[in-house]
Coordinates of C-alpha atoms in Angstrom, one line a residue:
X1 CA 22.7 18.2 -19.6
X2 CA 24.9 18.1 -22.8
X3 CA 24.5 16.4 -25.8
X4 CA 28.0 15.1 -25.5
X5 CA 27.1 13.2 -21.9
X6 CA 24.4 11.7 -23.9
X7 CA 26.6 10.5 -26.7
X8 CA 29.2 9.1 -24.0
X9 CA 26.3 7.2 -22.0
X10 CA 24.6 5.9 -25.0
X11 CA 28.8 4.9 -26.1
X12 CA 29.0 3.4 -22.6
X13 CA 25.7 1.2 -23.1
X14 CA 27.3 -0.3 -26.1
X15 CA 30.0 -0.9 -25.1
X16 CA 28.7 -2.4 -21.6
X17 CA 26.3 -4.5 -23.5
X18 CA 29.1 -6.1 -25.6
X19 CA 31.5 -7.1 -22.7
X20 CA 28.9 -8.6 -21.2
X21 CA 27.4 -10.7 -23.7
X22 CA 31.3 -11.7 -24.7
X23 CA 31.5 -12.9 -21.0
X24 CA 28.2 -14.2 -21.0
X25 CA 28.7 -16.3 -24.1
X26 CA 32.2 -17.5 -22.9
X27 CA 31.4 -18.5 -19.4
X28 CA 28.5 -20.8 -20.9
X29 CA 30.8 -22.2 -22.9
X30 CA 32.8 -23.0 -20.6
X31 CA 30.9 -24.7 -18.0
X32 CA 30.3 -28.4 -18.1
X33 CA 27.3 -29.4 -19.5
X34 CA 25.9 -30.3 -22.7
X35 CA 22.9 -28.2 -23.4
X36 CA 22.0 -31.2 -25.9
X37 CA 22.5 -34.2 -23.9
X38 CA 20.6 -32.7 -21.0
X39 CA 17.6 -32.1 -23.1
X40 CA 17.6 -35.3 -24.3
X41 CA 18.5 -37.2 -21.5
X42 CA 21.0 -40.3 -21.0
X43 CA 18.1 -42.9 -22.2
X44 CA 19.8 -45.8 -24.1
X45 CA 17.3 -45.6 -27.1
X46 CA 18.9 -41.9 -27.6
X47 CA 22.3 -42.2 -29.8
X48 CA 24.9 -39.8 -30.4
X49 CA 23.6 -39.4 -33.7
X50 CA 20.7 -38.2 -32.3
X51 CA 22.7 -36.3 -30.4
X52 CA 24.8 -35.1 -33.5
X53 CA 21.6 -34.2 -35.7
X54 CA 19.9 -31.8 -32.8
X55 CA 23.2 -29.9 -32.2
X56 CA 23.3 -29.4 -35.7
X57 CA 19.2 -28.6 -35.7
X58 CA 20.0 -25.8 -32.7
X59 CA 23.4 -24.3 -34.5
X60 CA 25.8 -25.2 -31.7
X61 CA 27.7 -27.2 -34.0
X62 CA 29.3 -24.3 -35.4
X63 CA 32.3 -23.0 -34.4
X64 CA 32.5 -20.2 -31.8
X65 CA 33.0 -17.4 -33.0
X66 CA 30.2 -18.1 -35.5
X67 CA 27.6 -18.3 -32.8
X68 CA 28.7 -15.4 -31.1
X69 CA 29.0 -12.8 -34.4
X70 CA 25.0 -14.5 -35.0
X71 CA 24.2 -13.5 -31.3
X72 CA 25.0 -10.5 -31.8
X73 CA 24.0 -9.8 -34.9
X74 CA 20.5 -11.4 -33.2
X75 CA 20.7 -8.4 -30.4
X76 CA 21.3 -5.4 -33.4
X77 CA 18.0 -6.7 -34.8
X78 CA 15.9 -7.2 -31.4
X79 CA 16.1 -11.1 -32.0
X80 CA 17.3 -13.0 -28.9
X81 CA 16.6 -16.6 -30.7
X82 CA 15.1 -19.2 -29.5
X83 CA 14.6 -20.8 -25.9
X84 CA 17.1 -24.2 -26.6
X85 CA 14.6 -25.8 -23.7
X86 CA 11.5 -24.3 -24.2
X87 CA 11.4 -23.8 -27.9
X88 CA 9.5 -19.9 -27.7
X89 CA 11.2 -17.3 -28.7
X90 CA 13.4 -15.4 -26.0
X91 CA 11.6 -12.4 -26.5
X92 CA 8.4 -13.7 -25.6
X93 CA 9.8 -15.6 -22.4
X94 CA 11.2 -12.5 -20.7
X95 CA 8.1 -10.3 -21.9
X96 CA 6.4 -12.3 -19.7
X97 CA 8.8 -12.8 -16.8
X98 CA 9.7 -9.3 -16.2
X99 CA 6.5 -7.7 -15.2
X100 CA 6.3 -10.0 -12.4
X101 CA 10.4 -8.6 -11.4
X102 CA 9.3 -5.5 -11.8
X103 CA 6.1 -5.0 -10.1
X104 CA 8.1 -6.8 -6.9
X105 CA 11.2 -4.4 -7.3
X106 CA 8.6 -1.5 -7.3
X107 CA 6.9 -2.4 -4.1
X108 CA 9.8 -3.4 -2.3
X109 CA 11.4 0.0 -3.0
X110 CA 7.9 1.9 -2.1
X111 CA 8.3 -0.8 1.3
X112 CA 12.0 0.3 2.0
X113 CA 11.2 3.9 1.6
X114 CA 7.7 4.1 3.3
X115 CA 10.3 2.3 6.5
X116 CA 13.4 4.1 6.0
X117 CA 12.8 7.7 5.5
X118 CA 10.5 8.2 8.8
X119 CA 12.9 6.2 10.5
X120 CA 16.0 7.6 9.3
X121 CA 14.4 11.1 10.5
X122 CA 13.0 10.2 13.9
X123 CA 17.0 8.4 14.6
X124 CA 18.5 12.0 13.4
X125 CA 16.1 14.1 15.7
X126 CA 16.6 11.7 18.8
X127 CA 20.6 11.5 18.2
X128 CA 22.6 9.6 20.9
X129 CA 19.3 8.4 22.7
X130 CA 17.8 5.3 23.8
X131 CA 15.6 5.8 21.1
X132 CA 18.5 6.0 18.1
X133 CA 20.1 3.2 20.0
X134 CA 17.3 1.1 19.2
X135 CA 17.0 1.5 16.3
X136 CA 20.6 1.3 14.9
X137 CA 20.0 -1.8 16.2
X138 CA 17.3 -2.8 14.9
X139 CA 18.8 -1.7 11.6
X140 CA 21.8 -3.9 12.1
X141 CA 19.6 -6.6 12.6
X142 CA 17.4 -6.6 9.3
X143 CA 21.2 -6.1 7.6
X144 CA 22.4 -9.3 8.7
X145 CA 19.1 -11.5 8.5
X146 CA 19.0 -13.6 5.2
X147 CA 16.2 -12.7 3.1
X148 CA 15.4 -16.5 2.8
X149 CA 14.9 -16.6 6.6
X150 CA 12.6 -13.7 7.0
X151 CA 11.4 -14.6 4.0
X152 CA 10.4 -18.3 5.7
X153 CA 9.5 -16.7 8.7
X154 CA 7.0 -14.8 7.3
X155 CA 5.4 -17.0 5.0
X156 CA 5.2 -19.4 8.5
X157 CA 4.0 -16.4 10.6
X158 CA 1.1 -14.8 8.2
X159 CA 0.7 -17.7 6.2
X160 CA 0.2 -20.3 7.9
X161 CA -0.2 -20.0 11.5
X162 CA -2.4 -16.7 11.2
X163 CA -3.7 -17.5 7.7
X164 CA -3.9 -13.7 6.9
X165 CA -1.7 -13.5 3.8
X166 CA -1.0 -15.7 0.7
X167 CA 2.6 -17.2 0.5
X168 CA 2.9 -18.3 -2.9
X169 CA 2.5 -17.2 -6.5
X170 CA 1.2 -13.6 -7.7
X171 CA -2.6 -14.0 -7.7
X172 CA -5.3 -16.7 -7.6
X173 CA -5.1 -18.6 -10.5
X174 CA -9.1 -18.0 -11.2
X175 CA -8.5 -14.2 -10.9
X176 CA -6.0 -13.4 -13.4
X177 CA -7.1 -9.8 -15.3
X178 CA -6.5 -9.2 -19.1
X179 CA -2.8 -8.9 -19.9
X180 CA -2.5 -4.9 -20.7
X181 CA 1.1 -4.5 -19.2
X182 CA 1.7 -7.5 -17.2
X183 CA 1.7 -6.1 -14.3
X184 CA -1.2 -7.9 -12.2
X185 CA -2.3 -4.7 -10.0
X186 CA -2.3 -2.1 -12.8
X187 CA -4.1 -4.7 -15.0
X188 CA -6.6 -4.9 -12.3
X189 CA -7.0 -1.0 -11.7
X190 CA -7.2 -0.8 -15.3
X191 CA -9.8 -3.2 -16.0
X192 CA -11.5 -1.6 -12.8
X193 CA -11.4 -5.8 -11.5
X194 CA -11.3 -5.3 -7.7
X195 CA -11.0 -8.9 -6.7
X196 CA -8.4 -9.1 -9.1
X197 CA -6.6 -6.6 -7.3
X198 CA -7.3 -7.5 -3.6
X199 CA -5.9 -10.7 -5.0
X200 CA -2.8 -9.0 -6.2
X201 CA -2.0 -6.9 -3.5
X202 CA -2.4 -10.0 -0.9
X203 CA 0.2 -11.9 -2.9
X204 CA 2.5 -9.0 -2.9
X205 CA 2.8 -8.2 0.5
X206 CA 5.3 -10.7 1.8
X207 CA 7.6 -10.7 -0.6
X208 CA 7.9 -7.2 -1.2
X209 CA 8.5 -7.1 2.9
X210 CA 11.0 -9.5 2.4
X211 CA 12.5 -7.6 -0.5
X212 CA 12.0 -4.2 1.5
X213 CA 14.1 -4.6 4.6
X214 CA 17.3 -4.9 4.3
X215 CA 16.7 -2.0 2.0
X216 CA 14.6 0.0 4.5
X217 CA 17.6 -0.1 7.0
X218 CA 20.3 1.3 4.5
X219 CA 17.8 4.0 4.1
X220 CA 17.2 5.0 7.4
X221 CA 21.3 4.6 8.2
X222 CA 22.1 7.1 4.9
X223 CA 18.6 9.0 5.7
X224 CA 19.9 9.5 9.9
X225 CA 23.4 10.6 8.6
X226 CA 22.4 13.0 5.7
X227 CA 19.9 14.7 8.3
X228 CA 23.1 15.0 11.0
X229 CA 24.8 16.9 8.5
X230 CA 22.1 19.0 7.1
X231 CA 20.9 20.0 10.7
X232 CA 24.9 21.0 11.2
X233 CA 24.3 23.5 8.0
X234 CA 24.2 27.7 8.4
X235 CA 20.5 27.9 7.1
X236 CA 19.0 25.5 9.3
X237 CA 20.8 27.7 12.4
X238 CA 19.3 30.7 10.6
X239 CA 16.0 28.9 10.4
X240 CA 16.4 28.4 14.3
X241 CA 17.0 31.6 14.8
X242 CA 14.1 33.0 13.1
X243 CA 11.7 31.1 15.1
X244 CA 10.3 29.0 12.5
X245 CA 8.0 25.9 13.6
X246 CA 10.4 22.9 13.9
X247 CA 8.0 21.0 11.7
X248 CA 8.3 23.8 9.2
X249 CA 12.2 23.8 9.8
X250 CA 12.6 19.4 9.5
X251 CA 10.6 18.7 7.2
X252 CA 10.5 22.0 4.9
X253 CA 14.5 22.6 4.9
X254 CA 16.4 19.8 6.3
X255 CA 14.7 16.8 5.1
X256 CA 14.1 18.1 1.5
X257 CA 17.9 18.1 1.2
X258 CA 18.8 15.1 3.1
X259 CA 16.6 12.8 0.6
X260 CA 19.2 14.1 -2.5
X261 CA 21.3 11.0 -1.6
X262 CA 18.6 8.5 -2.0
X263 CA 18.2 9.4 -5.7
X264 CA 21.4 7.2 -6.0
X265 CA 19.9 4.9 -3.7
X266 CA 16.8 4.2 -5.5
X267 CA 18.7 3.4 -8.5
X268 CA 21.2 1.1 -6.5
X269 CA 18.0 -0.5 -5.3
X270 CA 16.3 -0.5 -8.6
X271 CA 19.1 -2.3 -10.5
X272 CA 19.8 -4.3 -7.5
X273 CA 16.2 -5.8 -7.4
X274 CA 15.8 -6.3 -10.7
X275 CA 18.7 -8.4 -11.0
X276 CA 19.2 -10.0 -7.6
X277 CA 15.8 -11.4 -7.0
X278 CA 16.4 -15.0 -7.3
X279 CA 16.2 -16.3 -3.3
X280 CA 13.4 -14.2 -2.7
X281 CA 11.5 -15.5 -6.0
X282 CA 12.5 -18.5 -5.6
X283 CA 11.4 -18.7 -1.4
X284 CA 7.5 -17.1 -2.8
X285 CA 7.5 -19.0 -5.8
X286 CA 7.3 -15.6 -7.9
X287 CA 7.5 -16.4 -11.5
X288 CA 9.7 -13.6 -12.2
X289 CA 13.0 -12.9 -14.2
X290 CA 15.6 -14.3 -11.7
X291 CA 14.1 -17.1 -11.1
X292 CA 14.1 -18.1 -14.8
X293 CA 17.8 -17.5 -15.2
X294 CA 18.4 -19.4 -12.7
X295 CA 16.4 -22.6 -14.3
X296 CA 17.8 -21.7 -17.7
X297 CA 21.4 -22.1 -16.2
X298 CA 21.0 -25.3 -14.9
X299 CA 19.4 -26.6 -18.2
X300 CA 22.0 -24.7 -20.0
X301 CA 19.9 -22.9 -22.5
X302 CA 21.9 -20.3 -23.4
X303 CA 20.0 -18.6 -25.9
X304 CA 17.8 -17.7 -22.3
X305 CA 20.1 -16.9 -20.4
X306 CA 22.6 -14.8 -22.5
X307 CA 18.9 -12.3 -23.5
X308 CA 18.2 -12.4 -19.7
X309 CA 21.7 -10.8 -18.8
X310 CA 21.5 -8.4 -21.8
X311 CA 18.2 -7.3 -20.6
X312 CA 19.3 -6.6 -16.7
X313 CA 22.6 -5.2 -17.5
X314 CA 20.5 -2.9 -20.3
X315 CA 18.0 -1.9 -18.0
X316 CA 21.1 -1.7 -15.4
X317 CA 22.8 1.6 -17.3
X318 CA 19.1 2.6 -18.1
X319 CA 18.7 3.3 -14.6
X320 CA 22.1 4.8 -14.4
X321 CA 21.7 7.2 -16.8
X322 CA 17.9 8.1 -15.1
X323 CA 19.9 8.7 -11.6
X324 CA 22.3 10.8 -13.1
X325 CA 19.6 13.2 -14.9
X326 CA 17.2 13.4 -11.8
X327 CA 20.6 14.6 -10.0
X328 CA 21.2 17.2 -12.2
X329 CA 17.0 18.5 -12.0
X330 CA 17.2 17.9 -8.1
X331 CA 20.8 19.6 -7.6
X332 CA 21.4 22.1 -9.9
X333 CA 24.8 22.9 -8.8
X334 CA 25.5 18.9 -10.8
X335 CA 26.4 19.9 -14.3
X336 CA 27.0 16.4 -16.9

């Protein structure tokens, strides 16, 4: 990988991050809404010189272009401002909002993956049987089901007619381990806290299921197809020929070459998770990211939501830029 890639994606996050936070800041603008009035309500005993004094207390009294050249300048620095509803720094809001995002985009993708590779293979191996049938159509099906529904289904199923799972929140509230990372079930491994982490898991089983499918199904579509056309290949036929084991031949040759597509996949999924999250946060109650941007844009506090969106489409390219290197480690014949 050359230096000059590097310079060009690292030119590309800047520039990325200032079109976005130009939009961002415009389109709150925009919208309807007085940030102001809503926090303090329509009471009669509130005046518009209250009104007047906390716009000018917050800084939205200044003209745009002001408030944008001090956002920004805020975002050189590392300072997001202040929450205009919550009154705690921005910083400190989405510190402790995005473990929760990203310790349910993690087991969703290890859910999608665990579901969609084995599937994908046993659909290529049993091509044009009753066998692939069913399951490309079982694949269509978890495409087209709303997350909100299986999410509801689920939470009605092992919830509360079995009782076997947890439907809401990320752990019992009396089991909550020593913040090291945020993440509940590395905090637990790492404080050795078992309970803690039987809690954690229990929690994150439905809606990482939830999260998983539809996900799971791309995987075995792209995993079914990529094994199709590596089985078609010269070296597999040579492999044939030879009389290697078919396990050997699957699994040590084909399948090891058929997964190079899902390297872009698990950054699709990544980014995709990370930022698209809301319904299935908001369905499980999971205090995450999405589901405080969300909040944030219906109070219009855009201090909140304008560091939310930098954040994701950050962490967006981030991930970008990590697909692109593991390509050019798993593929060598991909040169950047």
């Amino acid at each position: 990988m050359s230096l000059a890639f590097l310079i060009h994606r690292l030119v590309q996050l800047i520039v990325v991050t200032f079109v976005i936070a130009l939009t961002v800041f415009a389109v709150l603008r925009l919208t309807p809404g007085d940030p102001v009035e809503l926090m303090m309500g329509r009471d009669e005993a509130v005046t518009q010189a209250d009104i007047d004094r906390k716009r000018r207390a917050l800084g939205l009294d200044r003209p745009l272009h002001v408030q944008f050249i001090a956002f920004v300048g805020g975002l050189v620095t590392g300072d997001l401002g202040m929450s205009l509803v919550q009154q705690r720094p921005v910083a400190t809001l989405l510190r402790d909002r995005l473990p929760a995002t990203i310790e349910l985009a993690v087991a969703a993708m290890i859910v999608s993956f665990v579901i969609g590779i084995p599937v994908g293979v046993v659909a290529a191996l049993k091509q044009n049987s009753a066998v692939d049938r069913l399951i490309m159509s079982l694949n269509f099906v978890g495409l087209s089901l709303p997350s909100f529904w299986q999410g509801i289904m689920l939470i009605l199923l092992f919830g509360v007619v079995l009782g076997w799972l947890p439907s809401l929140g990320r752990i019992s509230f009396d089991l909550v381990p020593a913040r090291i990372t945020g993440l509940y079930t590395v905090d637990a491994l790492l404080t050795l806290d078992g309970r803690a982490l039987q809690s954690a898991l229990a929690h994150l089983v439905l809606p990482a299921l939830t999260a998983g499918t539809a996900y799971a199904a791309i995987i075995a579509r792209v995993v079914r197809s990529s094994m199709l056309e590596v089985m078609r290949q010269d070296y597999i036929r040579t492999a044939w020929s030879k009389g290697l084991r078919p396990r050997r031949i699957v699994f040590g040759h084909a399948l090891r070459n058929a997964l190079i597509p899902m390297i872009t996949i698990a950054g699709l999924e990544a980014g995709s998770l990370l930022s698209g999250s809301v319904v299935i946060e908001t369905v499980f109650s999971w205090p995450g990211l999405g589901r405080m941007v969300v909040q944030s844009i219906q109070g219009r506090d855009y201090a909140l939501v304008q560091g939310a969106v930098v954040l994701l489409c950050v962490l967006y390219v981030m991930i970008s830029l990590v697909v692109d290197v593991a390509y050019s480690i798993v593929d060598p014949r991909v040169r950047w």
